[in-house]
C-alpha positions as a printed Julia matrix, in Angstrom:
660×3 Matrix{Float64}:
  4.07  -85.35  -23.65
  5.84  -82.33  -25.05
  6.08  -80.89  -21.58
  7.64  -84.1   -20.25
 10.15  -84.08  -23.1
 11.08  -80.51  -22.36
 11.48  -81.33  -18.71
 13.87  -84.06  -19.6
 16.0   -81.6   -21.53
 15.97  -79.04  -18.7
 14.27  -75.76  -19.45
 13.32  -74.13  -16.13
 16.05  -71.95  -14.59
 16.14  -70.21  -11.24
 18.29  -67.02  -11.02
 18.96  -64.57   -8.21
 19.45  -60.79   -8.18
 20.87  -59.17   -5.0
 20.69  -55.68   -3.55
 23.41  -55.28   -0.94
 24.26  -52.41    1.4
 27.99  -52.44    0.83
 30.33  -50.03    2.55
 33.36  -48.55    0.81
 36.53  -50.41    1.98
 34.58  -52.53    4.53
 36.09  -55.77    3.14
 35.1   -57.96    6.06
 31.53  -56.69    6.24
 31.1   -56.74    2.44
 32.33  -60.35    2.31
 29.85  -61.37    5.01
 26.96  -59.78    3.13
 28.01  -61.38   -0.14
 28.21  -64.81    1.41
 24.84  -64.3     3.14
 23.21  -63.37   -0.15
 24.68  -66.46   -1.85
 23.37  -68.69    0.93
 19.91  -67.16    0.65
 19.94  -67.5    -3.13
 20.89  -71.21   -2.86
 18.23  -71.8    -0.22
 15.66  -70.47   -2.67
 16.84  -72.8    -5.41
 18.87  -70.33   -7.49
 21.75  -71.73   -9.68
 23.1   -68.32  -10.64
 23.62  -65.33   -8.27
 24.33  -61.78   -9.38
 25.55  -59.0    -7.04
 25.97  -55.26   -7.35
 28.8   -53.37   -9.09
 32.16  -53.42   -7.28
 30.47  -55.16   -4.32
 33.67  -56.6    -2.88
 35.34  -53.26   -2.11
 32.19  -51.09   -2.23
 31.35  -48.72   -5.05
 32.37  -45.43   -3.47
 36.11  -46.0    -2.84
 36.98  -42.88   -4.85
 40.78  -42.29   -5.0
 41.38  -45.39   -2.83
 41.03  -47.21   -6.18
 44.52  -45.91   -6.9
 45.97  -47.83   -3.9
 47.33  -51.31   -4.43
 45.94  -52.18   -1.01
 42.4   -51.97   -2.43
 43.21  -54.51   -5.1
 45.04  -56.72   -2.57
 42.14  -56.8    -0.09
 39.7   -57.41   -2.93
 41.62  -60.48   -3.96
 41.73  -61.62   -0.33
 37.91  -61.43   -0.19
 37.7   -63.22   -3.53
 39.81  -66.05   -2.19
 37.53  -66.29    0.87
 34.47  -66.44   -1.39
 36.07  -69.17   -3.58
 36.9   -71.25   -0.59
 33.52  -70.98    1.08
 31.19  -74.0     0.94
 28.31  -71.52    0.35
 29.62  -70.82   -3.19
 29.64  -74.43   -4.29
 27.21  -75.62   -6.98
 26.05  -72.11   -7.87
 27.48  -69.71  -10.49
 28.56  -66.63   -8.52
 29.0   -63.25  -10.25
 30.85  -60.69   -8.05
 32.26  -57.24   -8.74
 35.77  -55.92   -7.95
 38.52  -53.7    -9.37
 41.38  -55.48  -11.23
 44.61  -54.45  -12.94
 45.37  -56.16  -16.2
 48.72  -55.33  -17.89
 49.06  -52.28  -15.65
 45.59  -50.95  -16.52
 42.87  -50.77  -13.86
 39.42  -52.13  -14.84
 35.98  -52.26  -13.2
 35.25  -56.02  -13.51
 32.88  -58.91  -12.94
 34.52  -62.11  -11.73
 32.35  -65.12  -12.49
 33.19  -68.37  -10.78
 31.86  -71.84  -10.1
 33.12  -74.52   -7.68
 36.44  -72.83   -6.97
 37.13  -72.18  -10.63
 37.05  -68.68  -12.25
 35.12  -68.94  -15.49
 35.55  -65.39  -16.81
 36.69  -61.91  -15.84
 34.51  -59.46  -17.7
 35.77  -55.78  -17.67
 33.35  -52.85  -18.01
 32.94  -51.53  -21.55
 31.22  -48.17  -20.96
 32.14  -46.1   -17.9
 29.79  -43.71  -16.12
 31.27  -40.29  -16.22
 28.46  -37.75  -15.92
 26.76  -36.08  -13.01
 27.9   -37.74   -9.78
 29.97  -40.38  -11.54
 33.7   -40.09  -12.27
 34.67  -43.66  -13.24
 37.11  -42.48  -15.95
 39.21  -41.01  -13.17
 39.88  -44.49  -11.74
 39.14  -47.0   -14.49
 39.71  -47.56  -18.22
 36.98  -49.07  -20.38
 37.65  -52.34  -22.22
 37.66  -51.26  -25.86
 38.4   -54.63  -27.47
 34.99  -55.85  -28.49
 34.57  -59.63  -28.63
 38.2   -60.07  -27.63
 39.49  -62.3   -24.87
 42.99  -62.35  -23.34
 44.67  -64.46  -20.67
 44.74  -62.92  -17.19
 47.5   -64.1   -14.87
 46.0   -64.71  -11.46
 47.83  -63.58   -8.31
 49.34  -66.35   -6.19
 46.63  -66.01   -3.47
 43.99  -67.05   -6.04
 46.13  -69.62   -7.85
 46.48  -71.55   -4.56
 42.68  -71.8    -4.25
 41.64  -72.45   -7.87
 44.61  -74.3    -9.2
 44.51  -72.04  -12.26
 47.4   -69.95  -13.52
 45.45  -67.91  -16.05
 41.76  -67.29  -16.77
 39.88  -65.64  -19.68
 39.69  -61.81  -19.47
 37.57  -59.8   -21.88
 34.32  -59.49  -23.76
 32.86  -62.96  -23.8
 29.73  -64.86  -22.82
 29.17  -68.07  -20.88
 27.67  -71.16  -22.54
 26.29  -73.55  -19.95
 24.79  -76.96  -20.74
 21.33  -75.49  -21.23
 21.62  -71.77  -22.03
 23.95  -68.8   -22.69
 24.58  -65.84  -20.34
 25.94  -62.4   -21.19
 27.09  -59.64  -18.9
 26.39  -55.91  -18.8
 27.67  -53.53  -16.1
 25.54  -50.58  -15.01
 26.18  -47.84  -17.59
 26.2   -50.3   -20.47
 22.41  -50.66  -20.13
 22.07  -46.88  -20.55
 24.38  -46.67  -23.53
 22.79  -46.29  -27.01
 24.72  -49.35  -28.29
 24.13  -51.61  -25.28
 25.94  -54.97  -25.47
 22.68  -56.87  -24.86
 21.51  -55.94  -28.38
 24.11  -57.98  -30.26
 24.47  -60.57  -27.47
 20.78  -61.29  -27.86
 21.13  -61.61  -31.64
 24.07  -64.06  -30.99
 21.82  -66.35  -28.94
 22.49  -65.07  -25.44
 19.26  -65.83  -23.5
 20.06  -64.43  -20.06
 21.46  -60.92  -19.59
 22.89  -59.73  -16.31
 23.51  -56.23  -15.11
 25.33  -55.31  -11.84
 24.73  -51.69  -11.02
 25.82  -48.9    -8.71
 22.82  -46.68   -9.53
 21.83  -43.94   -7.09
 18.39  -42.64   -6.18
 17.11  -39.71   -8.19
 13.56  -38.45   -7.76
 11.39  -39.99  -10.48
 14.25  -42.08  -11.88
 13.04  -45.57  -10.97
 10.61  -45.78  -13.91
 13.38  -44.98  -16.37
 15.51  -47.84  -15.09
 12.59  -50.24  -15.17
 11.67  -49.15  -18.69
 15.24  -49.72  -19.88
 15.38  -53.18  -18.43
 12.02  -54.21  -19.87
 12.76  -52.69  -23.27
 16.03  -54.59  -23.37
 14.13  -57.82  -23.93
 10.92  -56.51  -25.43
 12.28  -56.34  -29.0
 14.84  -59.11  -28.79
 13.44  -61.53  -26.2
 15.4   -62.89  -23.23
 15.72  -62.8   -19.45
 17.24  -59.67  -17.85
 18.61  -59.74  -14.26
 19.53  -56.47  -12.57
 21.29  -56.15   -9.17
 22.02  -52.84   -7.52
 23.89  -51.38   -4.63
 21.63  -50.08   -1.79
 22.16  -47.63    1.05
 24.54  -44.8     1.71
 28.13  -45.69    0.62
 29.6   -43.02    2.89
 28.89  -40.16    0.6
 26.03  -37.85   -0.5
 24.4   -40.5    -2.66
 21.78  -43.1    -1.71
 21.75  -46.23   -3.79
 18.16  -47.44   -4.0
 18.27  -51.16   -4.69
 15.37  -51.94   -6.98
 16.73  -55.36   -7.98
 14.54  -56.78  -10.7
 14.15  -59.63  -13.14
 12.4   -59.26  -16.48
 11.53  -61.59  -19.33
 10.42  -60.78  -22.83
  9.68  -57.13  -21.95
  7.69  -57.78  -18.74
  8.76  -57.59  -15.14
  8.53  -60.91  -13.29
 10.22  -59.97   -9.97
 10.57  -56.61   -8.19
 12.81  -55.79   -5.18
 12.29  -53.02   -2.74
 13.5   -49.49   -3.57
 13.82  -48.32    0.02
 14.62  -50.67    2.81
 16.77  -50.93    5.93
 17.62  -54.54    5.14
 21.31  -54.82    4.34
 20.77  -57.95    2.22
 17.91  -58.5    -0.18
 17.78  -61.46   -2.61
 15.29  -61.69   -5.42
 14.83  -65.14   -7.04
 12.75  -65.95  -10.15
 12.11  -69.26  -11.82
 11.64  -68.98  -15.56
 11.1   -71.17  -18.62
 13.81  -70.82  -21.3
 11.35  -72.07  -23.89
  9.32  -68.9   -23.39
 12.38  -66.96  -24.57
 12.91  -69.23  -27.55
  9.32  -69.18  -28.76
  9.14  -65.42  -28.27
 12.21  -64.95  -30.47
 11.21  -67.45  -33.06
  8.28  -65.38  -34.41
 10.27  -62.11  -34.72
 11.4   -62.32  -38.38
 13.43  -59.07  -38.3
 15.3   -60.28  -35.25
 16.15  -63.57  -36.83
 17.35  -61.91  -40.07
 19.67  -59.68  -38.06
 20.81  -62.64  -35.97
 21.96  -64.47  -39.1
 24.51  -61.7   -39.78
 25.83  -60.96  -36.27
 29.48  -61.38  -35.36
 29.69  -64.1   -32.72
 30.98  -63.53  -29.2
 33.67  -65.72  -27.7
 31.91  -68.45  -25.7
 33.3   -69.82  -22.49
 31.98  -73.36  -22.11
 30.74  -74.21  -18.59
 30.11  -77.79  -17.6
 27.07  -76.85  -15.47
 23.34  -76.39  -16.02
 21.07  -73.72  -14.55
 18.15  -76.13  -14.92
 17.41  -79.49  -13.43
 16.57  -82.63  -15.39
 13.29  -83.03  -13.53
 11.53  -79.67  -13.52
  8.04  -80.66  -14.47
  6.35  -79.6   -11.25
  8.44  -76.46  -10.72
  6.22  -73.32  -10.48
  7.07  -70.6   -13.01
  7.01  -66.86  -12.25
  4.42  -64.82  -14.11
  4.58  -61.15  -15.16
  3.71  -58.54  -12.54
  2.85  -54.84  -12.6
  5.73  -52.7   -11.26
  4.68  -50.79   -8.18
  6.14  -47.33   -8.36
  6.39  -44.96   -5.36
  4.93  -41.44   -5.77
  7.43  -38.6    -5.64
  6.14  -37.76   -2.15
  6.77  -41.37   -1.01
 10.25  -41.22   -2.49
 11.05  -38.07   -0.5
  9.63  -39.67    2.59
 11.6   -42.91    2.28
 14.76  -42.32    0.32
 16.34  -39.51    2.44
 15.11  -41.29    5.59
 17.01  -44.49    4.7
 20.04  -42.41    3.78
 19.92  -40.61    7.15
 19.77  -43.9     9.0
 22.79  -45.26    7.16
 24.76  -42.05    7.7
 23.87  -41.93   11.39
 24.91  -45.53   12.18
 28.09  -45.26   10.22
 29.09  -41.91   11.79
 28.69  -43.47   15.28
 27.01  -40.28   16.43
 24.02  -40.24   18.75
 21.51  -38.47   16.61
 20.73  -35.23   14.77
 20.24  -31.6    15.61
 18.1   -29.37   13.34
 17.58  -25.63   13.54
 13.77  -25.68   13.18
 12.47  -22.28   11.95
  8.79  -23.11   11.56
  9.11  -22.86    7.74
  8.54  -25.41    5.01
 12.21  -26.41    4.44
 13.21  -27.11    8.04
  9.82  -28.71    8.69
 10.25  -31.04    5.72
 13.69  -31.99    7.02
 12.16  -32.7    10.45
  9.49  -34.93    8.81
 12.17  -36.91    7.01
 13.85  -37.65   10.35
 10.5   -38.65   11.75
 10.01  -40.93    8.75
 13.43  -42.48    9.52
 12.23  -43.21   13.07
  9.1   -44.88   11.56
 11.3   -47.02    9.28
 13.51  -48.1    12.18
 10.55  -49.11   14.36
  8.96  -51.02   11.44
 12.21  -52.88   10.66
 12.59  -53.9    14.32
  9.0   -55.01   14.4
  9.63  -57.18   11.3
 12.58  -58.83   13.04
 15.59  -57.0    11.61
 18.23  -57.8    14.23
 20.85  -55.51   12.62
 18.62  -52.45   12.86
 17.87  -53.3    16.51
 21.57  -53.64   17.27
 22.39  -50.39   15.55
 19.56  -48.5    17.36
 20.84  -49.79   20.72
 24.35  -48.59   19.93
 23.07  -45.14   18.93
 21.05  -44.66   22.13
 23.71  -46.4    24.26
 21.2   -48.81   25.78
 21.65  -52.56   25.23
 18.08  -53.35   26.36
 16.24  -50.65   24.34
 13.67  -51.72   21.74
 12.42  -48.98   19.4
  8.64  -49.47   19.17
  7.16  -45.93   19.14
  8.59  -43.52   16.5
  7.89  -40.47   18.76
  9.74  -42.08   21.65
 12.69  -42.95   19.43
 12.6   -39.49   17.93
 12.99  -38.0    21.39
 16.21  -39.97   21.86
 17.89  -39.3    18.54
 16.53  -35.97   17.31
 16.93  -32.51   18.81
 15.23  -29.49   17.26
 16.09  -25.92   18.12
 14.16  -22.68   17.47
 16.67  -19.8    17.37
 14.62  -16.66   17.97
 15.75  -13.08   17.42
 14.0    -9.79   17.84
 12.92  -10.23   14.2
 11.17  -13.54   14.82
  7.43  -13.76   15.08
  5.39  -15.58   17.65
  3.7   -17.49   14.85
  6.84  -19.25   13.63
  7.88  -19.97   17.25
  4.47  -21.66   17.87
  4.61  -23.6    14.62
  8.06  -25.03   15.37
  7.11  -25.92   18.95
  3.88  -27.69   17.81
  5.59  -29.67   15.13
  8.31  -30.73   17.59
  5.64  -31.91   20.02
  3.87  -33.95   17.37
  6.94  -35.76   16.08
  8.39  -36.18   19.58
 11.76  -34.42   19.14
 13.64  -32.95   22.08
 12.95  -29.26   21.49
 14.97  -26.2    22.59
 13.97  -22.53   22.44
 16.71  -19.93   22.58
 17.31  -16.3    21.66
 20.32  -15.16   19.62
 19.97  -11.37   20.24
 22.74  -11.2    22.82
 25.25  -12.81   20.43
 24.2   -10.63   17.49
 24.46   -7.46   19.53
 27.92   -8.51   20.83
 29.24   -9.06   17.31
 27.78   -5.82   15.94
 29.11   -4.06   19.03
 32.64   -5.25   18.28
 32.29   -3.82   14.75
 31.03   -0.47   16.09
 33.74   -0.28   18.65
 36.42   -0.77   16.02
 35.02    1.43   13.24
 32.98    3.96   15.14
 30.03    3.24   12.86
 26.81    1.36   13.67
 24.94   -0.29   10.76
 21.13   -0.02   10.56
 18.38   -1.92    8.83
 16.9    -0.22    5.76
 13.59    0.38    7.56
 15.62    2.57    9.94
 17.4     4.46    7.16
 20.31    2.07    6.55
 21.75    1.25    3.17
 21.19   -2.11    1.41
 24.76   -3.08    2.4
 24.01   -2.49    6.04
 20.69   -4.28    5.76
 22.23   -7.38    4.21
 25.18   -7.48    6.65
 22.83   -7.38    9.64
 20.79  -10.23    8.23
 23.89  -12.3     7.59
 25.16  -11.85   11.13
 21.97  -13.39   12.46
 22.15  -16.3    10.04
 25.82  -17.01   10.79
 25.35  -16.84   14.56
 22.73  -19.57   14.17
 25.22  -21.84   12.47
 27.75  -21.4    15.25
 25.14  -22.07   17.91
 23.86  -25.09   16.0
 27.25  -26.75   16.18
 27.75  -25.8    19.81
 24.45  -27.27   20.84
 25.06  -30.35   18.67
 28.25  -31.08   20.56
 27.0   -30.39   24.07
 23.19  -30.86   24.28
 23.46  -34.55   25.13
 26.13  -33.69   27.7
 23.67  -31.4    29.49
 21.07  -34.23   29.48
 23.51  -36.69   30.93
 23.68  -38.71   27.71
 26.79  -39.76   25.81
 27.75  -38.77   22.28
 27.31  -35.82   19.95
 24.78  -34.89   17.19
 25.08  -34.37   13.4
 23.82  -30.95   12.35
 21.18  -31.05    9.63
 20.81  -28.35    7.01
 17.61  -27.45    5.21
 18.38  -25.55    2.03
 16.41  -26.68   -1.05
 17.87  -27.04   -4.49
 15.98  -24.08   -6.01
 17.42  -21.58   -3.51
 20.92  -22.99   -4.04
 20.6   -22.46   -7.77
 19.28  -18.95   -7.23
 22.02  -18.17   -4.73
 19.37  -17.25   -2.13
 21.19  -18.21    1.04
 23.87  -16.92    3.4
 27.23  -18.62    3.25
 27.95  -20.36    6.56
 24.47  -19.86    7.95
 22.24  -22.64    9.35
 22.04  -24.14    5.88
 25.71  -25.05    6.33
 25.59  -28.31    8.13
 27.09  -31.8     8.26
 24.46  -33.14    5.86
 21.46  -31.74    4.05
 18.67  -34.26    3.29
 16.72  -31.89    1.02
 19.6   -30.36   -0.89
 18.48  -31.96   -4.17
 14.73  -31.37   -3.8
 12.79  -28.4    -5.08
 10.43  -26.25   -3.01
  7.49  -27.37   -5.08
  8.16  -31.05   -4.32
  8.74  -30.26   -0.64
  5.33  -28.57   -0.41
  3.75  -31.7    -1.87
  5.69  -33.84    0.61
  4.46  -31.69    3.51
  0.87  -32.37    2.36
  1.7   -36.06    2.24
  2.95  -35.96    5.82
 -0.25  -34.22    6.95
 -2.27  -37.03    5.44
 -0.11  -40.04    6.32
  1.52  -39.04    9.62
 -1.4   -36.88   10.91
  0.97  -34.02   11.61
 -1.64  -31.27   11.81
  0.96  -28.66   12.79
  2.07  -28.7     9.15
 -1.22  -27.13    8.01
 -0.29  -23.64    9.33
  3.28  -24.05    8.05
  1.9   -24.79    4.57
 -0.38  -21.79    4.7
  2.31  -19.28    5.84
  4.37  -17.32    3.28
  8.07  -18.4     3.32
 10.22  -15.89    5.18
 13.72  -15.7     6.55
 12.62  -13.37    9.4
 15.89  -11.51    9.33
 14.47   -7.95    9.07
 12.52   -6.06   11.73
  8.84   -6.8    12.32
  6.26   -4.2    11.45
  3.59   -3.96   14.17
  4.66   -7.33   15.4
  4.1    -8.93   11.97
  6.55  -10.29    9.41
  7.25   -7.77    6.66
  9.92   -9.76    4.79
  9.11  -12.66    2.41
 11.4   -14.89    0.45
  9.61  -14.39   -2.86
  9.86  -10.6    -2.54
 13.52  -10.82   -1.66
 14.24  -13.05   -4.69
 12.02  -11.1    -7.1
 10.31  -14.28   -8.25
  7.97  -16.97   -6.96
  9.05  -20.42   -5.97
  6.95  -21.84   -8.78
  9.0   -19.75  -11.25
 12.21  -20.65   -9.54
 11.38  -24.38   -9.85
 10.95  -23.87  -13.58
 14.3   -22.09  -13.84
 15.93  -24.92  -11.96
 14.61  -27.6   -14.24
 15.57  -25.61  -17.36
 19.04  -24.94  -16.03
 20.01  -28.27  -14.53
 17.87  -30.8   -16.46
 17.44  -29.12  -19.88
 20.93  -27.52  -19.65
 19.45  -24.24  -20.92
 21.51  -21.08  -20.91
 19.91  -17.63  -20.64
 18.95  -17.36  -24.34
 17.59  -20.91  -24.5
 15.65  -20.31  -21.31
 14.23  -17.1   -22.76
 13.3   -18.86  -25.97
 11.35  -21.53  -24.05
  9.73  -19.23  -21.54
  8.33  -16.62  -23.95
  6.15  -19.44  -25.26
  5.39  -21.07  -21.91
  4.48  -17.77  -20.32
  3.08  -15.94  -23.31
 -0.33  -15.58  -21.58
  1.05  -13.99  -18.42
  4.3   -12.13  -19.32
  5.54   -9.95  -22.16
  8.92  -10.89  -23.68
 10.58   -8.0   -21.78
  9.15   -9.23  -18.46
 10.47  -12.72  -19.21
 13.87  -11.24  -19.99
 13.94   -9.29  -16.79
 12.99  -12.32  -14.7
 15.74  -14.41  -16.27
 18.39  -11.66  -15.76
 17.37  -11.31  -12.14
 18.26  -14.94  -11.52
 21.76  -15.15   -9.94
 22.62  -18.16  -12.12
 23.03  -15.69  -15.0
 24.0   -12.59  -13.0
 27.09  -11.89  -15.11
 25.46  -12.62  -18.48
 23.92   -9.9   -20.56
 23.06  -11.58  -23.89
 19.39  -10.51  -23.68
 19.95   -6.8   -23.69
 18.38   -6.18  -27.12
 15.06   -7.92  -26.41
 12.13   -5.59  -27.09
């Protein structure tokens, strides 16, 4: 009987979180994907739909946010959304930039049946790491304050409204109360959901533009679940997905949580441009959860209320007795190796289809870094074939455009790899037969179109010009040359490879009778970049670098993952070989140069330096302070000091000179 009474009041709500692959300034495409997500949400019974941050214009517009055209076209899309039959009888929550009293804000526009209910500006802006929101937007600093926003004529003609509420408020429907957070606000120490929850808000929403970072997903999930664990409630998170035309990959992970537990999980890596997650939940579960938390109720009795916008609409139905309710699930996390396999692969696919190029070219040296990059491309080919197999018409259309064949169907990853991926081993007199064989075998196993070439003629020509002009001929140190000569001769080889990589990227398909050009891939890992162990404008200089944010240690683990999951046996010998640049002369036909000897440290040590420097923000003294304890069994304090001082990150710092 109690259940029947509850059903009559309306207690079961269906809500939708969306992960959309929005492109910066692609207003038409973005509008189409938004409308498609709304239609899917409605078809699944949702009465509220949440999209990603700034989804109308795309998150990565950068300085285009300064342009009035960006605001104009955003309003044009908003008008299209308001007029669409797809947006009727569902509360739609979309993101766009707005200017209020000559100040630009990052906003949510929430509307229902051609009426704007509330414009909610972002309170806390992301301004660390890759984010620069304070450059383009101003945070709304008027807590619990609402003003009137004068709508532009294009919107007035659709809604019949002259002004709408603008500010920090919540929505009160006939059956519940909803409050908004935008991305960074979840990560802030004083998140709005805390006091909103104390004020009776039962459903929290968060529209994000959060990019993929290795091992970050669990942090985001923990934050969402903890948001309702202490205070009760339903939390809905939507996120941008895909490459927004820049270096970042936004990894979706839409989710819905209730009372501290996940009830719906979206995919983290997918080639689907539109993903809609719907959960059906019982509001009485929130109310009963809160009712027994005495400390929460005492705090709630003293909270300052939020302005409430009344909405003549219910998220529940009057007859919901037989509606199935979602139950908690265990979040399925990817391992770091799976993240490396899938994240950069999805990013490469987005970058390739948007660049309108015909594929990639990679200088494949037979070492771990370039081999890992090749495996990521091979993983991309796997993802494309899998998406086509699962009926993704957009991926199929994009694949056909890339290979310039309207009848082609990518079914075999190796076959597709042959069409879109060219690898090139650039040998010199200092290259060993072992690395040549490793590169060739890996290329055969992944199916890439492989080229072997020799750069000696170009190197000798360049050195010959120098000798002709100066009358001096530099020598390698093994032949009596100085360290300056030795380094210069190594750099010439590295830079010649970059020039040849771009030449072959532009013309290789021409020689094969195929249209288009190739994007050049780099393969420099993050540890070597921090150390400064690379040549400027060598083959690590490229159009894009899929492993630029990944450490050597993680890449080695990824290579092992590929051996086991892709059966790429060629990687075994690559894993076993010591890393080498092969830029100095061979000794008895064998490699005499190794990366770790050149750097004066192991890659394991370098990975630790990188984490201390970039993650822990440790300077040389702080690093020394931590490492003398971490390495006390293997190094004396002086040895630790010398290792730190040899790292190029601190080359000009001498604050450890008095260490005994």
